[in-house]
CSV table of C-alpha atoms in Angstrom, one decimal:
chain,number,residue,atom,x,y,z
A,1,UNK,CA,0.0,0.0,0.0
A,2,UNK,CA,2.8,2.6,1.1
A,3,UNK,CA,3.8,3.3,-3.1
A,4,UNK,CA,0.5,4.5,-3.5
A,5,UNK,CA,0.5,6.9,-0.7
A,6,UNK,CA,2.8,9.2,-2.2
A,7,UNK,CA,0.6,10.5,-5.7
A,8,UNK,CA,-2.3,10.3,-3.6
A,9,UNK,CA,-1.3,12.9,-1.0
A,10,UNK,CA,0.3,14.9,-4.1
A,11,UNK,CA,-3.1,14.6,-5.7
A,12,UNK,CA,-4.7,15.7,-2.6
A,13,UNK,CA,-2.0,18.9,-2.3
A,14,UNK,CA,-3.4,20.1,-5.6
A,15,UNK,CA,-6.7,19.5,-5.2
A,16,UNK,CA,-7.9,20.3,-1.9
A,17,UNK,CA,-8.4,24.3,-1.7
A,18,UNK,CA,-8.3,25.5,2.0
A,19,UNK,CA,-11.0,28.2,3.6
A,20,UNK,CA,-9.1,31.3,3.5
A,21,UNK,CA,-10.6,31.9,6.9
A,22,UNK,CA,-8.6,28.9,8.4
A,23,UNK,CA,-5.3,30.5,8.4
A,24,UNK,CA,-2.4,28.0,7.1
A,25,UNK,CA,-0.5,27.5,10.3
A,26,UNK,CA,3.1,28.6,8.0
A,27,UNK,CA,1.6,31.2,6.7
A,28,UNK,CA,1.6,34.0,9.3
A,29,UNK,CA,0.0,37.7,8.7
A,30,UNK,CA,3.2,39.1,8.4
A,31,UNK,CA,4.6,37.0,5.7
A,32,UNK,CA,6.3,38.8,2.8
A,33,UNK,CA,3.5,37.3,0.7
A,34,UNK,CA,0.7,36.6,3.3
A,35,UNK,CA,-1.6,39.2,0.8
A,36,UNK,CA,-1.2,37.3,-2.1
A,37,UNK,CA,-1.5,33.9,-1.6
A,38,UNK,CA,-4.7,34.2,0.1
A,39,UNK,CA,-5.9,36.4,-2.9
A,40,UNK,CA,-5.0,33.6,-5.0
A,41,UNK,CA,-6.8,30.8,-2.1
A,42,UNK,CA,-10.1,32.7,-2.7
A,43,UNK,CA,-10.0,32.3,-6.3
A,44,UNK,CA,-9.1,28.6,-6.0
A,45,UNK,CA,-5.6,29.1,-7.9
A,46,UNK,CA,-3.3,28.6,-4.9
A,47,UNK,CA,-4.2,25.3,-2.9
A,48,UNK,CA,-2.9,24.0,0.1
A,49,UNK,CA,-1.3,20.4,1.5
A,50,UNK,CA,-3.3,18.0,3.3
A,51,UNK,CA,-1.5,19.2,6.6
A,52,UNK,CA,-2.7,22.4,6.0
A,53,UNK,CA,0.3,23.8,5.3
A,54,UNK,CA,0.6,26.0,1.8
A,55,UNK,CA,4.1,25.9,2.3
A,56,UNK,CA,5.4,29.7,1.1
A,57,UNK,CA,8.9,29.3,1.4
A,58,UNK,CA,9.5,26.3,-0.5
A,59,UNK,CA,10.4,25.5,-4.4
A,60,UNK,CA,7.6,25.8,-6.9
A,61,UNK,CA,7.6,22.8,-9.3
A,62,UNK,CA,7.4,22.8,-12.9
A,63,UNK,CA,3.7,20.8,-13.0
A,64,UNK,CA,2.6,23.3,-10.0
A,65,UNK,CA,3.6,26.1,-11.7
A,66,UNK,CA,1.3,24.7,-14.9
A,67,UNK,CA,-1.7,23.5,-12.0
A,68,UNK,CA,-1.7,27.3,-10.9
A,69,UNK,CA,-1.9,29.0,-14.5
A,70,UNK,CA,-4.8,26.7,-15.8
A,71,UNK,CA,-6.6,27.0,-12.4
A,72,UNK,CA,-6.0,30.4,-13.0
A,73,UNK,CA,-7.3,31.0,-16.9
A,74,UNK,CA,-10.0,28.0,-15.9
A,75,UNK,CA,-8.8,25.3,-18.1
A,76,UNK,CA,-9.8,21.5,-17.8
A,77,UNK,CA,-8.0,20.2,-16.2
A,78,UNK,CA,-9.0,17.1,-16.3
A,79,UNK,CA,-6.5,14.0,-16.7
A,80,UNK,CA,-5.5,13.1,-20.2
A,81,UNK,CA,-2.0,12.5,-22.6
A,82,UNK,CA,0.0,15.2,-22.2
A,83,UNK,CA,2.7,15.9,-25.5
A,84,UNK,CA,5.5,15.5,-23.0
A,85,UNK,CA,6.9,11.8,-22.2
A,86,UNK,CA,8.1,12.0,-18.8
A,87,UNK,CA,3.8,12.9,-18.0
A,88,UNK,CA,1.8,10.4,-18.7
A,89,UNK,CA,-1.5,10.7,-18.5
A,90,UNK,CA,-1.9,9.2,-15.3
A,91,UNK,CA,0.1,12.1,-13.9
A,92,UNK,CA,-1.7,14.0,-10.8
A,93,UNK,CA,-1.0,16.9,-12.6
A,94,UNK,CA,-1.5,15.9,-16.8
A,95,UNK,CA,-4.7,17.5,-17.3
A,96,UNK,CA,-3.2,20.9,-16.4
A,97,UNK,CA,0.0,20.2,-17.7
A,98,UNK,CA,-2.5,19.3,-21.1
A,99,UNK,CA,-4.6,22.5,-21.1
A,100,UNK,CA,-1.5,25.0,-20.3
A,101,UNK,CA,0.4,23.6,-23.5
A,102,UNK,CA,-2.0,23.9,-25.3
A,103,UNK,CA,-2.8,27.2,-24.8
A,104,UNK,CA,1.0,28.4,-25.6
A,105,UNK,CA,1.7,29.0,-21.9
A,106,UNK,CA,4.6,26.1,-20.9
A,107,UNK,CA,6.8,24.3,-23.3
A,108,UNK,CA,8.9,21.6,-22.9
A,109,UNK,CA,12.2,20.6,-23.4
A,110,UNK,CA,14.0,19.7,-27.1
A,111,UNK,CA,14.0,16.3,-25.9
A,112,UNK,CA,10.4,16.0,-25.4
A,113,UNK,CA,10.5,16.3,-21.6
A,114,UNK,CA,8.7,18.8,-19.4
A,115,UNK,CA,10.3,18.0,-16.2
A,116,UNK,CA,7.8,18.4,-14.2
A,117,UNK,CA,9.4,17.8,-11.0
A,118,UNK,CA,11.9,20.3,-11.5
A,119,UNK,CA,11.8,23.9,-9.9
A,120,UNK,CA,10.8,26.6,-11.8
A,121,UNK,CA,13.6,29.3,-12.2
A,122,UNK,CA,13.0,33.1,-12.3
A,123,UNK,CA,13.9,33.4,-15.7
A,124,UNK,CA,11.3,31.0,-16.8
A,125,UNK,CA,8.7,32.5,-14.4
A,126,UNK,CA,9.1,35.7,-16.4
A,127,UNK,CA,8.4,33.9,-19.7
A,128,UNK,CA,4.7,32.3,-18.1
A,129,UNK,CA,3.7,35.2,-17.3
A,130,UNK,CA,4.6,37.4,-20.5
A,131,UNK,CA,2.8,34.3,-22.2
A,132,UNK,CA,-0.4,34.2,-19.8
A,133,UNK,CA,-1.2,38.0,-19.6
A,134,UNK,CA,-0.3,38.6,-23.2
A,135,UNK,CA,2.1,41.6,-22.4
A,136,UNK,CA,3.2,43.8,-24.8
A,137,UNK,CA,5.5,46.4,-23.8
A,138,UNK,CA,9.1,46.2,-23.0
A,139,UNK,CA,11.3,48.2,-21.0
A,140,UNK,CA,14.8,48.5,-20.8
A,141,UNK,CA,15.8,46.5,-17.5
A,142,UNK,CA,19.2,47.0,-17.5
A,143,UNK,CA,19.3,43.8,-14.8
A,144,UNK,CA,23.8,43.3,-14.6
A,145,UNK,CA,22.9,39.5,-14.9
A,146,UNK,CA,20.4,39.3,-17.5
A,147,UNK,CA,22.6,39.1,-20.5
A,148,UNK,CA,21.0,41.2,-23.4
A,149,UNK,CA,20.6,37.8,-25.7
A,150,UNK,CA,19.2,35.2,-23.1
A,151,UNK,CA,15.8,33.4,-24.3
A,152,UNK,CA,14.0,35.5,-20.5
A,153,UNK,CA,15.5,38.4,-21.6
A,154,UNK,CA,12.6,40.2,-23.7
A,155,UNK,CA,10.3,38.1,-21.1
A,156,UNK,CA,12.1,40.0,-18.2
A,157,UNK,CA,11.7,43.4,-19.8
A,158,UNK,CA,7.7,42.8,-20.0
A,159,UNK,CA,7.3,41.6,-16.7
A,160,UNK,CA,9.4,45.0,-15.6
A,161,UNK,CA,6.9,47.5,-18.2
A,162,UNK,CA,4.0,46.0,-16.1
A,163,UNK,CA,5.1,46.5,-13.1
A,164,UNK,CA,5.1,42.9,-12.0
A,165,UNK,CA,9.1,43.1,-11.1
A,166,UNK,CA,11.7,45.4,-10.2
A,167,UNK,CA,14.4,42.9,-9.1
A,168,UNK,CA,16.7,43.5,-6.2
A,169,UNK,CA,18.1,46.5,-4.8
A,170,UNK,CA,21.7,45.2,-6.3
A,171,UNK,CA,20.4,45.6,-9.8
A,172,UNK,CA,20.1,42.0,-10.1
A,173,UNK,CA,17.3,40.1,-11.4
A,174,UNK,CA,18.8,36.6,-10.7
A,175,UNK,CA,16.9,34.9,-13.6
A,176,UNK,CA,18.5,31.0,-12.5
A,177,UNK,CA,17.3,31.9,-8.6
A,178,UNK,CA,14.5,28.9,-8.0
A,179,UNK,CA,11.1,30.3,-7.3
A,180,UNK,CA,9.2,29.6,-4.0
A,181,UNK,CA,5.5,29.3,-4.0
A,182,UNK,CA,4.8,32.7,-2.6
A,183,UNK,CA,6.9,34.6,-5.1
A,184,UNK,CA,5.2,33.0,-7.8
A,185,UNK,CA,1.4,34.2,-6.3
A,186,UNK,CA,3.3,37.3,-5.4
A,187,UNK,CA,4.1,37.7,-9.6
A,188,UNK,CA,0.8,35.9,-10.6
A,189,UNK,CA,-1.0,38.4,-7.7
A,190,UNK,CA,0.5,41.1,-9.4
A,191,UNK,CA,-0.3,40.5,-13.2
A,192,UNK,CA,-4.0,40.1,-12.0
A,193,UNK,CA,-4.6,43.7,-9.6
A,194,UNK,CA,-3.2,47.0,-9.4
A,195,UNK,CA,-3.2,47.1,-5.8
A,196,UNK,CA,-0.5,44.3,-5.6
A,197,UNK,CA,1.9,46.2,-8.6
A,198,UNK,CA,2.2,48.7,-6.3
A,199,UNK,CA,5.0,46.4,-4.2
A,200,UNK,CA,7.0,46.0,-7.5
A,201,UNK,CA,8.7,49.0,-7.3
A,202,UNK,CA,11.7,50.2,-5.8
A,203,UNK,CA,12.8,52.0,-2.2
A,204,UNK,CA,11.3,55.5,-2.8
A,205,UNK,CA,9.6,55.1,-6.1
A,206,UNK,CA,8.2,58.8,-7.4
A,207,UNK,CA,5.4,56.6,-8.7
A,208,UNK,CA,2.1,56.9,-8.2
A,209,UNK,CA,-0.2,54.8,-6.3
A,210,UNK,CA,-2.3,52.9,-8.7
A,211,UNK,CA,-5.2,52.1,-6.3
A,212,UNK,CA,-6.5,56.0,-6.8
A,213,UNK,CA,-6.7,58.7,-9.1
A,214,UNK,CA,-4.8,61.9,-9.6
A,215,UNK,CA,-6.9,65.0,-11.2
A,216,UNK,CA,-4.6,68.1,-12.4
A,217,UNK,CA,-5.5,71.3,-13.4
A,218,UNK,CA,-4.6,72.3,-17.1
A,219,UNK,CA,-3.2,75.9,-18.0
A,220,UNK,CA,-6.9,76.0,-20.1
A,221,UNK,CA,-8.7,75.3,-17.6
A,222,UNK,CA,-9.7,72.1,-18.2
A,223,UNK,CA,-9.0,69.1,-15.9
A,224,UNK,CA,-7.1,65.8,-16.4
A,225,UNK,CA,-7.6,62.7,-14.2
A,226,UNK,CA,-5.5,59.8,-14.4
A,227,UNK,CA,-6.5,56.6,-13.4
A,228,UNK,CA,-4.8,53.0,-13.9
A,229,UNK,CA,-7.4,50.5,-15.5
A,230,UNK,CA,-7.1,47.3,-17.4
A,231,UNK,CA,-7.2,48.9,-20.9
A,232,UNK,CA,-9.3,46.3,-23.5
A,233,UNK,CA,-7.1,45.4,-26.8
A,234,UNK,CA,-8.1,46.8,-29.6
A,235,UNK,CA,-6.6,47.1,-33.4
A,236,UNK,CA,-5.9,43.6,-33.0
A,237,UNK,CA,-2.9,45.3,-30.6
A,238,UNK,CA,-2.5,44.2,-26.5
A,239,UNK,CA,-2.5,47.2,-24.1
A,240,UNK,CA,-3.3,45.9,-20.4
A,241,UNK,CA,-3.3,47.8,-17.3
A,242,UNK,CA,-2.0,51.0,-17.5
A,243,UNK,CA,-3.0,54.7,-16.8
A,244,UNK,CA,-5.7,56.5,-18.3
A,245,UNK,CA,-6.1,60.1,-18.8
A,246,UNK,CA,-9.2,61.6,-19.4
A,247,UNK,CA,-9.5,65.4,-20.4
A,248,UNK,CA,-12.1,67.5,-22.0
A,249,UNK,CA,-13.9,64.5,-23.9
A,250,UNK,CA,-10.8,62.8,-24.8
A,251,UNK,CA,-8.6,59.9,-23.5
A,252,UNK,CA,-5.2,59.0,-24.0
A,253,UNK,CA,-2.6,56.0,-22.3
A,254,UNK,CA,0.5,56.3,-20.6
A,255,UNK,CA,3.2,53.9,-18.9
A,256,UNK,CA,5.1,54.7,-15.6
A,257,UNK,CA,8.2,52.7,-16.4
A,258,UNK,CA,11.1,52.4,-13.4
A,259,UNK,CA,14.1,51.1,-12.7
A,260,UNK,CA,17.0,51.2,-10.5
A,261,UNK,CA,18.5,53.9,-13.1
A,262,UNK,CA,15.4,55.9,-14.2
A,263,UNK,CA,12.1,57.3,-13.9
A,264,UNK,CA,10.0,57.2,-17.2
A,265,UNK,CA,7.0,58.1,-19.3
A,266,UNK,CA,6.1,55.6,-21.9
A,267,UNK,CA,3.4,55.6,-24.5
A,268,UNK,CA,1.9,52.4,-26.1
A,269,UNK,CA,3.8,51.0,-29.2
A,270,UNK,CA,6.1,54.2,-29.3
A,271,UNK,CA,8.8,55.9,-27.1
A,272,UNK,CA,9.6,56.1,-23.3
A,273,UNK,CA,10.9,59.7,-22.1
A,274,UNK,CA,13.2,59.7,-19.0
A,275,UNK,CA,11.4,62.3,-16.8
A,276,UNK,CA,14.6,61.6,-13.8
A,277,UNK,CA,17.7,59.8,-13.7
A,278,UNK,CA,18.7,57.4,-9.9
A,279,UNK,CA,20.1,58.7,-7.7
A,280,UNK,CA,18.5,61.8,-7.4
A,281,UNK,CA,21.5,64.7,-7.2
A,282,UNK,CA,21.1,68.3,-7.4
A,283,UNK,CA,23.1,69.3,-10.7
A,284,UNK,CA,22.5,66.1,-12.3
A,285,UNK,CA,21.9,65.8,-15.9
A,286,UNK,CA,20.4,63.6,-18.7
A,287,UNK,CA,19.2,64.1,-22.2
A,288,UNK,CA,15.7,63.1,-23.6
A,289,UNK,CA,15.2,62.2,-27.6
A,290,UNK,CA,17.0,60.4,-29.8
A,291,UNK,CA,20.3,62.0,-32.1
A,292,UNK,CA,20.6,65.4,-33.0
A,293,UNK,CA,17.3,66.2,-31.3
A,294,UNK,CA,18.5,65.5,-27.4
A,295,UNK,CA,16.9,67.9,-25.4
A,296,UNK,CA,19.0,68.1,-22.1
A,297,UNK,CA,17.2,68.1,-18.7
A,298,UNK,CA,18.9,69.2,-15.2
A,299,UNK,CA,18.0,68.5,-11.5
A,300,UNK,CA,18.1,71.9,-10.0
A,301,UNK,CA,16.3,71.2,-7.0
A,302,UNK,CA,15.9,69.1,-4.4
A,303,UNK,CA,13.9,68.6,-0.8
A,304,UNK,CA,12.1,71.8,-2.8
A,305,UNK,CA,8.8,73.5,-1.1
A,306,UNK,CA,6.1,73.3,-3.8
A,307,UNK,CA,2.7,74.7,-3.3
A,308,UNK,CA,-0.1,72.8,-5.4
A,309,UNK,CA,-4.1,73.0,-5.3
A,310,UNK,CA,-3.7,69.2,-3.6
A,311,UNK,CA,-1.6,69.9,-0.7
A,312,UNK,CA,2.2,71.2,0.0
A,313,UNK,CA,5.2,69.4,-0.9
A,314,UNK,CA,8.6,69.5,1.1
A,315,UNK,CA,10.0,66.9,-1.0
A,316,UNK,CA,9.6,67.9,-4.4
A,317,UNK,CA,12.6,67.5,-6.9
A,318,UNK,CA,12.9,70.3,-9.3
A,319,UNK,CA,13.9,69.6,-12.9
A,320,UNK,CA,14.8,72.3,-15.7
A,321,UNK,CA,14.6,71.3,-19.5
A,322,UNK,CA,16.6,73.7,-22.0
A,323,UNK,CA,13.9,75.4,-22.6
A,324,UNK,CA,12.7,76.9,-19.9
A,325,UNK,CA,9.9,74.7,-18.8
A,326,UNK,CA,10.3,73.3,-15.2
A,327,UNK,CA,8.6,70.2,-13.5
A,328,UNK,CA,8.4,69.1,-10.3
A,329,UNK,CA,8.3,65.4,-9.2
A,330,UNK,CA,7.3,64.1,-5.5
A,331,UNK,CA,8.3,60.5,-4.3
A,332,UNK,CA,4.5,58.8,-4.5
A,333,UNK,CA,3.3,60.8,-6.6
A,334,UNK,CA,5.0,61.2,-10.1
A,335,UNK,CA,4.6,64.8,-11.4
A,336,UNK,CA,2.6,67.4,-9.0
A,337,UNK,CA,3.7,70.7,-11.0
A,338,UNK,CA,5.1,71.9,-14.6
A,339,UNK,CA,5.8,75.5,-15.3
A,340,UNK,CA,6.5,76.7,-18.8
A,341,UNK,CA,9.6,79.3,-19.5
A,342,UNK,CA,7.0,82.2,-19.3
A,343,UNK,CA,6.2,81.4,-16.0
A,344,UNK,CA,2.6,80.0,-16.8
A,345,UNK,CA,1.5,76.6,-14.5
A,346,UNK,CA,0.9,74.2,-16.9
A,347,UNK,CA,-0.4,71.5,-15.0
A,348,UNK,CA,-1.2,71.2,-11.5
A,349,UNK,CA,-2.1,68.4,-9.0
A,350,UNK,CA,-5.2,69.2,-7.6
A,351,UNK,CA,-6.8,66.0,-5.8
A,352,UNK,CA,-6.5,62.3,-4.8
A,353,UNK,CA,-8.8,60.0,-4.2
């Protein structure tokens, strides 16, 4: 009887979702994670062990990794042949395994495995979830150990764009690290609600929160007010959550792109311009554009008093562009001023909510 106990229990850790409300006894309040797994329990993608245990800390297999995305998109999964030889169909985890291949999510390896008991690896991670959530936009990671032609590497830059990662404080990415089940419902968690992309960013981001939305005043009169929203593909193009900016009848969308080097504005299927440059240092410059059109920009400010309509800043970094036109950035809060060379306020941060 005892070499039957084993798939059993495995089929049982797969299968059996815990109540949310019974806490998993190793998974306290104040784990890193503790908000996103149970987000994930209540939708029935994240399960737990027949110990009650959802174990957080440890290794996220290949074939759990495929359970969690087909619970996730809702996918039968419902035991069958699989097009990898080493799972059978009588594999706990086949019907999953099935459905997520078939949708283009995993792949296997050249020699027809899938390896399911292996870990997944950061690098891979980054490639399910570019592949599940259809992301589009890339932006420039700069990770020091993601090397510029690795197979993760465009992977890596989505996952960054959507604010899904911002790697470690070293400027590492570590795209061979193994993944642990609560940083994989910490990256799933994220790709799913806005609430949770606001941990993806680094140690005083200047973005803004993406829970609530920001209204300026324009020099016309009119008002702006930006929101983040899951924008609906259209033009047969992707788009995705990003922010939304609604003034006088019209609507355009916008990126909020970061990294350990830069603050940015993108726009979809075009440009990014660099709005600051890491660390922030009073007489620091950089250059927007692209060849002979570089228009140089200059941190004359810092820790600067700014008066706006919303509240006062103390914290407000002042930058100059060649022309004349000055902005003002808050940690939190992206842009909260802009005054043009003539001394006229642009736009102006009026209200959050």
């Amino acid at each position: 009887m005892k070499k039957f106990m084993v798939p059993f229990v495995l089929l049982l850790s797969l299968f059996l979702v815990l109540p949310v409300a019974a806490a998993a006894p190793d998974l306290p309040e104040d784990h890193l994670f503790y908000e996103e797994i149970t987000y994930l329990m209540e939708k029935g993608v994240v399960t737990g062990y027949p110990d009650g245990t959802v174990r957080p800390d440890v290794a996220v297999s290949r074939a759990e990794a495929a359970v969690m995305i087909a619970r996730l998109k809702g996918l039968d999964g419902t035991k069958r042949a699989t097009p990898f030889r080493d799972v059978p169909a009588g594999h706990y985890a086949s019907g999953f395994v099935a459905a997520a291949a078939e949708a283009g999510y995993i792949k296997g390896y050249g020699d027809g495995t899938f390896r399911p008991n292996a870990p997944i690896i950061r690098g891979d991670m980054a490639l399910i979830v570019e592949r599940v959530f259809n992301l589009a936009f890339t932006f420039n990671s700069s990770f020091t150990d993601v090397p510029e032609n690795a197979y993760y590497t465009g992977a890596i830059s989505k996952i960054l764009a959507a604010n899904i990662t911002i790697g470690y404080p070293d400027n590492t990415f570590r795209p061979r690290q193994e993944v642990t089940r609560g940083q994989y419902s910490a990256f799933l968690a994220r790709a799913l609600e806005p609430r949770f992309k606001n941990d993806a960013v680094i140690e005083d981001s200047y973005q803004k929160d993406k829970t609530k939305a920001y209204t300026y005043r324009m020099s016309d009169g009119t008002t702006a007010v930006h929101r983040f929203v899951d924008v609906p593909d259209r033009g047969g193009l992707s788009y995705g959550f990003m922010w939304t900016v609604e003034v006088d009848g019209d609507s355009y969308e916008y990126l909020e792109l970061e990294n350990h080097q830069l603050f940015a504005f993108g726009y979809p299927y075009s440009e990014y311009d660099v709005a600051l440059v890491y660390p922030v240092r009073l007489g620091k410059t950089f250059n927007t554009g692209l060849g002979d059109e570089t228009i140089l920009h200059t941190i004359t400010g810092v820790n600067k008093t700014v008066e706006t309509e919303y509240k006062t800043f103390t914290n407000a970094t002042e930058v100059t562009v060649q022309s004349g036109l000055k902005y003002y950035m808050a940690e939190g809060f992206s842009t909260i001023k802009s005054i043009n060379a003539q001394g006229i306020v642009e736009s102006e941060l009026i209200s959050v909510e």
